Short mmCIF file of C-alpha atoms in Angstrom, two decimals:
data_model
loop_
_atom_site.label_atom_id
_atom_site.label_comp_id
_atom_site.label_asym_id
_atom_site.label_seq_id
_atom_site.Cartn_x
_atom_site.Cartn_y
_atom_site.Cartn_z
CA MET D 16 4.91 2.98 60.71
CA ARG D 17 2.81 1.00 58.43
CA ARG D 18 1.34 2.41 55.62
CA GLN D 19 -2.60 1.23 55.07
CA ALA D 20 -2.70 -1.54 52.66
CA ASN D 21 -5.23 0.58 50.63
CA SER D 22 -2.60 3.42 49.56
CA CYS D 23 -0.12 3.57 46.84
CA PRO D 24 2.69 1.12 47.00
CA SER D 25 6.49 2.42 45.44
CA THR D 26 6.79 2.03 41.60
CA ARG D 27 9.90 1.25 42.19
CA ALA D 28 11.06 -2.58 41.70
CA VAL D 29 12.04 -3.93 44.99
CA TRP D 30 15.20 -4.93 43.35
CA ALA D 31 16.13 -1.84 43.33
CA THR D 32 15.96 -1.37 47.26
CA THR D 33 17.49 -4.30 48.13
CA SER D 34 20.54 -5.32 45.94
CA ALA D 35 23.97 -3.70 45.93
CA PRO D 36 25.48 -1.34 43.73
CA GLY D 37 26.20 -2.06 40.12
CA PRO D 38 29.47 -1.18 39.06
CA ASP D 39 30.31 2.45 37.44
CA LEU D 40 30.46 1.42 34.07
CA GLY D 41 31.12 4.97 32.07
CA VAL D 42 29.60 6.21 28.61
CA LEU D 43 31.06 5.21 25.50
CA THR D 44 32.36 8.46 23.91
CA ALA D 45 34.82 7.12 21.20
CA SER D 46 35.64 4.95 18.39
CA VAL D 47 36.25 1.42 19.14
CA GLU D 48 37.15 -2.08 17.89
CA ALA D 49 36.56 -5.39 19.76
CA ASP D 50 36.23 -8.95 18.55
CA VAL D 51 32.62 -9.34 19.29
CA LEU D 52 30.13 -6.59 20.44
CA VAL D 53 27.16 -7.56 22.50
CA VAL D 54 23.70 -5.43 22.84
CA GLY D 55 21.99 -5.50 26.07
CA GLY D 56 23.56 -5.74 29.69
CA GLY D 57 20.81 -8.19 30.89
CA ILE D 58 20.95 -11.51 31.92
CA ALA D 59 21.82 -12.82 28.24
CA GLY D 60 23.92 -10.12 26.79
CA MET D 61 26.25 -9.83 30.45
CA THR D 62 26.58 -13.66 30.67
CA THR D 63 27.96 -13.76 27.09
CA ALA D 64 30.54 -11.20 27.58
CA LEU D 65 31.60 -12.34 31.40
CA HIS D 66 32.25 -15.79 29.05
CA LEU D 67 33.66 -14.62 26.16
CA ALA D 68 36.27 -12.38 28.16
CA GLU D 69 37.02 -15.50 30.19
CA ALA D 70 38.19 -17.36 26.71
CA GLY D 71 40.14 -14.75 25.92
CA VAL D 72 37.95 -12.93 23.50
CA ASP D 73 37.95 -9.13 23.51
CA ALA D 74 34.37 -7.90 23.71
CA VAL D 75 32.56 -4.95 24.09
CA LEU D 76 29.16 -4.55 25.92
CA LEU D 77 26.47 -1.92 25.08
CA GLU D 78 24.02 -1.10 27.37
CA ALA D 79 21.33 1.74 26.71
CA GLY D 80 20.33 2.25 30.18
CA GLU D 81 22.03 0.81 33.56
CA PRO D 82 22.79 -3.53 33.72
CA GLY D 83 19.56 -4.77 34.88
CA ASP D 84 17.34 -2.28 33.38
CA ARG D 85 13.93 -3.38 32.06
CA SER D 86 13.29 -7.02 31.28
CA THR D 87 16.14 -7.97 34.71
CA GLY D 88 15.13 -5.63 36.86
CA TRP D 89 11.61 -5.85 36.15
CA SER D 90 11.15 -9.93 36.81
CA GLY D 91 10.13 -11.76 39.71
CA GLY D 92 13.39 -13.67 40.28
CA ILE D 93 12.31 -16.97 39.81
CA VAL D 94 14.94 -19.59 38.34
CA ALA D 95 12.83 -22.52 36.74
CA PRO D 96 14.64 -24.94 35.33
CA ASP D 97 11.26 -26.40 33.68
CA TYR D 98 9.53 -25.97 30.08
CA ILE D 99 6.27 -23.95 29.71
CA ARG D 100 4.48 -25.69 27.64
CA HIS D 101 6.58 -29.00 26.50
CA THR D 102 8.11 -31.98 28.56
CA PRO D 103 11.15 -34.10 28.01
CA GLU D 104 9.39 -36.52 26.23
CA THR D 105 7.23 -33.90 24.07
CA ILE D 106 10.22 -32.26 22.67
CA ARG D 107 11.81 -34.79 21.54
CA GLN D 108 8.28 -35.34 19.00
CA THR D 109 8.54 -31.99 18.58
CA LEU D 110 12.59 -31.18 17.86
CA GLY D 111 13.96 -35.24 17.18
CA ALA D 112 15.09 -37.14 19.53
CA ALA D 113 18.82 -35.09 19.29
CA SER D 114 17.89 -31.84 19.06
CA GLY D 115 15.25 -32.53 21.73
CA GLU D 116 17.41 -34.21 24.04
CA ARG D 117 20.66 -31.02 23.92
CA MET D 118 17.08 -29.04 24.50
CA THR D 119 16.10 -30.83 27.51
CA ARG D 120 19.74 -30.59 28.58
CA MET D 121 19.82 -27.03 28.21
CA ILE D 122 16.55 -26.26 30.54
CA GLY D 123 17.10 -28.85 32.55
CA GLY D 124 20.87 -27.89 33.73
CA SER D 125 19.70 -23.66 33.81
CA ALA D 126 19.32 -23.43 37.14
CA ARG D 127 22.53 -25.12 37.93
CA ALA D 128 24.23 -23.30 35.77
CA VAL D 129 23.02 -19.71 37.57
CA PHE D 130 23.97 -21.10 40.80
CA ASP D 131 27.22 -22.31 39.99
CA LEU D 132 28.00 -19.24 38.72
CA ILE D 133 26.94 -17.38 41.50
CA ALA D 134 29.04 -19.41 43.86
CA ARG D 135 32.17 -19.53 41.04
CA HIS D 136 32.26 -15.34 41.47
CA GLY D 137 30.71 -14.93 44.52
CA ILE D 138 27.68 -12.80 43.73
CA ASP D 139 25.81 -11.19 46.41
CA CYS D 140 22.12 -11.54 45.15
CA ASP D 141 19.53 -13.17 47.51
CA ALA D 142 20.41 -16.77 45.72
CA ARG D 143 18.03 -19.75 47.01
CA GLN D 144 17.98 -22.56 45.88
CA ASP D 145 15.38 -24.16 47.71
CA GLY D 146 13.28 -25.29 44.73
CA PHE D 147 10.81 -24.90 42.21
CA TYR D 148 7.51 -26.51 42.19
CA THR D 149 4.68 -26.16 39.48
CA PRO D 150 1.73 -27.04 41.73
CA ALA D 151 -1.32 -28.87 40.42
CA HIS D 152 -5.03 -28.41 41.09
CA THR D 153 -7.03 -31.14 39.29
CA ASP D 154 -6.41 -34.58 39.76
CA ALA D 155 -6.00 -35.25 35.96
CA LEU D 156 -3.41 -32.51 36.27
CA VAL D 157 -1.79 -34.79 39.19
CA GLU D 158 -1.50 -38.00 36.81
CA GLN D 159 0.51 -35.52 34.29
CA GLN D 160 2.56 -34.18 36.73
CA ARG D 161 4.01 -37.80 38.39
CA GLY D 162 4.85 -38.54 34.80
CA TYR D 163 6.57 -35.65 34.47
CA ALA D 164 8.58 -35.99 37.09
CA ALA D 165 9.45 -39.96 35.96
CA GLN D 166 10.61 -38.23 32.49
CA TRP D 167 12.97 -35.76 34.10
CA TRP D 168 14.24 -38.08 36.60
CA SER D 169 14.84 -40.65 34.13
CA ARG D 170 17.15 -38.65 32.70
CA GLY D 171 19.46 -37.77 35.52
CA TYR D 172 17.62 -34.66 37.06
CA ASP D 173 16.56 -34.42 40.84
CA VAL D 174 12.52 -33.60 39.42
CA THR D 175 9.79 -35.79 41.97
CA PHE D 176 6.41 -34.91 42.46
CA VAL D 177 5.58 -33.89 45.91
CA GLU D 178 2.05 -35.44 47.18
CA GLY D 179 -1.31 -32.97 48.35
CA GLY D 180 -1.07 -33.47 51.41
CA GLU D 181 3.07 -32.67 51.52
CA THR D 182 2.04 -29.76 49.33
CA ARG D 183 -0.54 -28.38 52.04
CA ARG D 184 2.37 -28.04 54.38
CA LEU D 185 5.12 -26.61 51.94
CA PHE D 186 2.95 -24.01 50.63
CA GLY D 187 -0.07 -23.49 53.48
CA VAL D 188 -2.72 -23.87 50.54
CA GLU D 189 -5.84 -25.70 50.46
CA ARG D 190 -5.92 -25.63 46.06
CA TYR D 191 -3.39 -27.77 45.02
CA ARG D 192 -3.79 -31.79 45.39
CA GLY D 193 0.22 -32.17 44.51
CA ALA D 194 2.95 -30.67 42.68
CA LEU D 195 6.03 -31.31 40.77
CA ARG D 196 9.18 -30.20 42.48
CA PHE D 197 12.66 -29.18 40.56
CA ALA D 198 15.54 -29.31 43.60
CA GLU D 199 17.58 -26.86 41.37
CA GLY D 200 15.47 -24.61 40.81
CA GLY D 201 14.70 -21.70 43.39
CA GLY D 202 15.67 -17.82 43.51
CA VAL D 203 17.66 -14.75 43.05
CA ASN D 204 17.27 -11.20 43.39
CA PRO D 205 17.49 -10.36 39.69
CA LEU D 206 19.40 -6.58 39.46
CA GLY D 207 21.82 -8.06 42.17
CA TYR D 208 22.58 -11.70 39.94
CA VAL D 209 23.10 -8.93 36.83
CA ARG D 210 25.50 -6.48 38.60
CA GLY D 211 27.49 -8.88 40.10
CA ILE D 212 28.01 -10.72 36.65
CA ALA D 213 29.05 -7.15 35.12
CA ARG D 214 31.71 -6.86 38.69
CA ALA D 215 33.02 -10.67 37.25
CA ALA D 216 33.04 -9.80 33.79
CA LEU D 217 35.06 -5.94 34.12
CA ARG D 218 37.71 -8.25 36.36
CA GLN D 219 37.78 -10.66 33.58
CA GLY D 220 38.62 -7.66 30.82
CA ALA D 221 35.17 -7.16 29.00
CA ARG D 222 35.05 -3.59 28.47
CA LEU D 223 31.26 -2.46 29.85
CA TYR D 224 29.41 0.87 28.43
CA ALA D 225 26.22 2.34 30.38
CA GLU D 226 23.78 4.80 28.81
CA SER D 227 25.29 4.18 25.77
CA PRO D 228 21.84 2.99 23.42
CA VAL D 229 22.91 1.63 19.82
CA ALA D 230 21.34 4.32 16.95
CA ALA D 231 22.17 2.04 14.41
CA LEU D 232 23.84 -1.32 13.37
CA GLU D 233 24.83 -2.00 9.90
CA HIS D 234 27.72 -4.44 7.88
CA ASP D 235 30.07 -2.99 5.51
CA GLY D 236 31.15 -6.38 3.98
CA ALA D 237 34.05 -6.92 6.51
CA ARG D 238 32.61 -5.65 10.12
CA TRP D 239 29.77 -4.84 12.34
CA LEU D 240 29.26 -0.76 13.68
CA ALA D 241 27.71 0.26 15.90
CA ARG D 242 27.25 3.95 16.76
CA THR D 243 26.05 5.25 19.95
CA PRO D 244 25.05 8.99 20.52
CA GLU D 245 28.94 9.89 21.08
CA GLY D 246 31.09 6.33 19.52
CA ALA D 247 30.76 3.80 18.14
CA VAL D 248 31.88 0.18 17.87
CA ALA D 249 33.26 -2.06 14.82
CA ALA D 250 33.56 -5.82 15.74
CA ARG D 251 33.81 -8.66 13.33
CA ARG D 252 30.68 -10.51 15.10
CA VAL D 253 27.50 -8.78 17.49
CA VAL D 254 25.11 -10.74 19.77
CA LEU D 255 21.84 -9.02 20.42
CA ALA D 256 20.41 -9.72 23.96
CA ALA D 257 18.55 -6.29 24.23
CA ASN D 258 15.30 -8.95 24.77
CA ALA D 259 12.77 -6.63 23.19
CA GLY D 260 14.84 -4.26 21.84
CA ASN D 261 16.21 -6.88 19.41
CA ALA D 262 13.92 -5.92 17.02
CA ALA D 263 14.91 -2.01 17.05
CA LEU D 264 17.82 -3.34 16.13
CA HIS D 265 17.46 -5.43 12.94
CA PRO D 266 15.29 -5.52 10.57
CA ALA D 267 15.00 -9.07 10.79
CA LEU D 268 13.71 -9.62 14.07
CA HIS D 269 10.90 -6.98 13.76
CA ARG D 270 7.46 -8.75 14.49
CA THR D 271 8.74 -11.87 15.95
CA VAL D 272 7.38 -11.74 19.31
CA LEU D 273 4.44 -11.18 21.84
CA PRO D 274 4.20 -9.30 24.37
CA LEU D 275 3.14 -10.67 27.62
CA HIS D 276 1.83 -7.51 29.86
CA VAL D 277 2.55 -8.12 33.90
CA VAL D 278 2.11 -6.83 37.63
CA GLN D 279 4.79 -7.70 40.01
CA PHE D 280 4.74 -7.06 43.26
CA ALA D 281 5.97 -7.75 47.02
CA SER D 282 4.31 -7.33 49.99
CA ALA D 283 4.97 -6.25 53.09
CA PRO D 284 7.71 -7.79 55.28
CA GLN D 285 5.92 -11.16 57.09
CA GLU D 286 6.71 -11.77 60.68
CA ALA D 287 8.82 -15.46 61.13
CA ALA D 288 5.95 -16.91 62.52
CA GLN D 289 3.51 -15.71 59.38
CA ARG D 290 6.68 -17.17 57.27
CA ALA D 291 6.27 -20.58 58.68
CA LEU D 292 2.71 -20.90 57.86
CA LEU D 293 3.65 -19.44 54.33
CA MET D 294 6.34 -20.86 53.22
CA PRO D 295 8.48 -23.07 55.56
CA GLU D 296 10.86 -24.67 53.80
CA GLY D 297 11.19 -21.73 51.32
CA GLY D 298 11.04 -22.20 47.45
CA ALA D 299 9.15 -21.15 44.32
CA LEU D 300 6.14 -21.78 42.75
CA THR D 301 4.13 -20.74 39.54
CA ASP D 302 1.26 -23.04 39.14
CA LYS D 303 -1.00 -24.40 36.20
CA VAL D 304 -3.60 -22.51 36.35
CA PRO D 305 -4.59 -20.35 33.26
CA TYR D 306 -4.84 -16.90 35.20
CA LEU D 307 -0.93 -18.59 36.65
CA PHE D 308 -0.34 -17.49 40.29
CA THR D 309 3.40 -17.45 41.24
CA ALA D 310 5.00 -17.16 44.38
CA ARG D 311 8.28 -17.03 46.73
CA LEU D 312 9.07 -15.25 49.62
CA ASP D 313 12.94 -13.55 48.92
CA GLY D 314 15.82 -12.82 52.19
CA TYR D 315 13.48 -9.79 53.79
CA GLY D 316 10.30 -12.17 54.29
CA ARG D 317 8.64 -10.49 52.00
CA MET D 318 5.79 -12.00 49.38
CA ILE D 319 6.96 -12.02 45.31
CA SER D 320 4.02 -12.51 43.21
CA ALA D 321 2.51 -11.16 40.02
CA PHE D 322 -0.58 -11.39 38.01
CA PRO D 323 -0.49 -10.89 34.13
CA LYS D 324 -2.24 -8.14 33.00
CA SER D 325 -5.82 -7.74 31.44
CA PHE D 326 -8.71 -5.12 29.79
CA LEU D 327 -10.52 -5.57 33.04
CA LEU D 328 -7.95 -4.74 35.40
CA SER D 329 -6.94 -0.77 34.92
CA GLY D 330 -5.02 1.70 37.36
CA PRO D 331 -3.03 1.56 39.87
CA LYS D 332 -5.81 1.33 42.75
CA ALA D 333 -6.94 -2.08 40.32
CA HIS D 334 -3.97 -3.41 40.49
CA VAL D 335 -3.50 -3.28 44.47
CA ARG D 336 -6.74 -5.02 44.80
CA GLU D 337 -6.39 -7.60 42.34
CA ALA D 338 -2.71 -8.41 43.91
CA ARG D 339 -4.85 -7.91 47.39
CA ARG D 340 -6.80 -9.81 46.40
CA ARG D 341 -4.52 -13.28 45.14
CA LEU D 342 -2.41 -13.01 48.09
CA ILE D 343 -5.68 -14.05 50.33
CA ARG D 344 -7.19 -16.11 48.77
CA HIS D 345 -4.40 -18.62 47.95
CA PHE D 346 -2.50 -17.91 51.04
CA PRO D 347 -5.10 -17.99 53.86
CA ALA D 348 -2.65 -16.84 56.46
CA MET D 349 -2.04 -13.44 54.75
CA SER D 350 -5.62 -12.15 55.64
CA ASP D 351 -4.84 -8.44 55.62
CA PRO D 352 -1.39 -8.70 53.00
CA GLN D 353 -0.36 -4.97 53.02
CA ILE D 354 1.51 -4.31 48.92
CA ASP D 355 4.95 -2.31 49.93
CA PHE D 356 6.00 -2.55 45.75
CA MET D 357 4.08 -2.29 42.39
CA TRP D 358 5.98 -2.67 39.27
CA GLU D 359 5.21 -3.46 35.44
CA GLY D 360 7.72 -5.33 33.66
CA VAL D 361 6.75 -6.71 29.82
CA ALA D 362 7.55 -10.97 28.67
CA CYS D 363 8.43 -11.17 25.34
CA VAL D 364 6.77 -14.61 23.98
CA ASN D 365 8.08 -16.34 21.37
CA THR D 366 5.08 -18.55 19.45
CA SER D 367 6.90 -21.58 20.08
CA PHE D 368 7.51 -20.65 24.23
CA LEU D 369 10.58 -22.09 23.35
CA PRO D 370 14.37 -19.94 23.86
CA GLU D 371 14.96 -19.19 20.18
CA LEU D 372 18.98 -18.33 18.87
CA TYR D 373 18.46 -16.71 15.66
CA ASP D 374 20.83 -16.52 12.68
CA LEU D 375 21.13 -12.82 11.41
CA GLY D 376 23.74 -13.63 9.10
CA ASN D 377 27.44 -12.13 8.86
CA GLY D 378 28.52 -13.24 12.17
CA ALA D 379 25.25 -11.86 13.79
CA ILE D 380 23.13 -13.79 16.23
CA ALA D 381 20.53 -12.59 18.27
CA ILE D 382 19.20 -14.57 21.65
CA GLN D 383 15.45 -14.04 22.20
CA ALA D 384 14.45 -16.59 25.26
CA ASP D 385 12.50 -14.79 27.81
CA ASN D 386 9.44 -16.68 27.48
CA GLY D 387 9.23 -16.10 31.87
CA ARG D 388 11.83 -18.71 32.12
CA GLY D 389 14.16 -16.03 31.66
CA ILE D 390 17.10 -16.12 34.58
CA GLY D 391 17.92 -20.06 34.04
CA VAL D 392 17.72 -19.95 30.25
CA ASN D 393 19.43 -16.56 29.21
CA THR D 394 22.26 -17.48 31.84
CA GLN D 395 22.61 -21.22 29.66
CA LEU D 396 22.24 -19.54 26.43
CA GLY D 397 24.88 -16.61 26.91
CA ILE D 398 27.32 -19.53 28.50
CA GLU D 399 26.77 -21.70 25.32
CA VAL D 400 26.96 -18.78 23.01
CA ALA D 401 30.04 -17.51 24.00
CA ALA D 402 31.72 -20.45 23.77
CA ALA D 403 30.46 -20.93 20.44
CA ILE D 404 32.37 -17.94 19.56
CA ALA D 405 35.24 -18.82 20.85
CA SER D 406 35.61 -22.50 19.72
CA ASN D 407 34.62 -20.78 16.08
CA SER D 408 31.93 -24.16 16.47
CA ASN D 409 27.89 -24.09 16.88
CA GLU D 410 28.15 -27.64 17.80
CA ILE D 411 28.22 -26.37 21.46
CA LEU D 412 24.95 -25.18 20.78
CA SER D 413 22.00 -26.43 22.58
CA VAL D 414 19.52 -24.32 20.37
CA THR D 415 20.02 -24.25 16.31
CA PRO D 416 20.04 -20.72 15.33
CA ARG D 417 17.53 -20.54 12.59
CA GLN D 418 16.37 -17.34 10.37
CA PRO D 419 13.95 -14.93 11.65
CA HIS D 420 10.10 -14.80 10.66
CA PRO D 421 7.84 -12.17 11.62
CA ILE D 422 4.55 -13.14 13.23
CA ARG D 423 1.85 -13.20 10.57
CA PHE D 424 -0.81 -10.54 11.68
CA HIS D 425 1.28 -9.30 14.26
CA ALA D 426 -0.17 -6.36 15.06
CA ALA D 427 -3.29 -7.90 15.93
CA ALA D 428 -0.90 -10.67 17.46
CA THR D 429 0.16 -8.63 20.21
CA LEU D 430 -3.56 -8.02 21.61
CA LEU D 431 -3.58 -11.74 21.79
CA PRO D 432 -1.61 -11.97 25.45
CA LYS D 433 -4.02 -9.62 26.97
CA LEU D 434 -7.30 -10.92 25.32
CA LEU D 435 -6.02 -14.19 26.91
CA MET D 436 -5.34 -13.13 30.28
CA THR D 437 -8.14 -11.34 30.35
CA MET D 438 -10.68 -14.14 29.55
CA ALA D 439 -8.16 -16.61 32.27
CA TYR D 440 -9.15 -13.60 34.76
CA LEU D 441 -12.65 -14.50 34.29
CA SER D 442 -12.79 -17.78 34.75
CA ASP D 443 -10.52 -17.03 37.74
#
């Protein structure tokens, strides 16, 4: 029996109902030693632990909850090998030629890293490498996107510009006049993805502990000591990969990111005939409208989308109305969409809108790389950080580690993303 469209959808992330069960990880209940301690069981932490173990480095990972809790399991699952605010050319101007090209290689190759990892370890996560699109809604943006495609293509990436008529066929949407297409992008079930990485890490010998939050982290002059409610880990190196939780682990990370609160939702499964009208060739999209729109179909035919929270929309009923309004506006074929799942999440935004590695001294490093591009970038950085530790060289790193600097007037600045999204909502 179909639920009425205006009733309350499940507040669980849809991925919790469609993912294979994760590995049964124990709680840390003893004092142990390791070469490297990784804190955080999301994509960055699990990928780091896996690749450390593959390199023969003794690694222990501590997760406060279960693998994929919070940011990973809250995400929309889009794999987007693209910048948010930059292009290959503008990043050269920002970082310099050598550093800019290293960053572009990392960003451009991030989707390939995800799908290669899935294939190599046989991860069951509804992986769909069917393209990532950034549609253009104005003639000026069409010209810009054509230029961006040329920048990527000249560097060897399968990035093209899709003209307006083809865009309308691909998305069933009239408002877009073309789209940048990253052929290696796509989507995954993010919770299934990180659970699969965890299983692979265990097979390689990594020691993973769940429900083991770090209550204190300190350096005694020779090694790091992390205390949990029932145990402790001593290690010579530390990787902090707890996303928003990093700030609670090291004082230098206080006030270094801004929160972008997002409402994610999933529709009821669409019939095959309707799917053919919506996104007949699959793919995932995130447009460039200030009140941005994102969409993709999962393997069950559910439309997965999201909208940023604003000061003008409050409460479950308002959020359901907004989700339905957005789907109806963007997809004429969805005249009466039913919302089955709706959950809230937080993306941690660096003011640079670029991934960051923070050097905390004494062999500790922090990965801070959400920014709405977390799946691909955190996978790639986890691989690189593990390789840098195993080789005792930072030459492999695409992001140069630097000291963290707090955001000025942070308390007020935390309101800025929501304020900007309120203005964007009004303009929409």
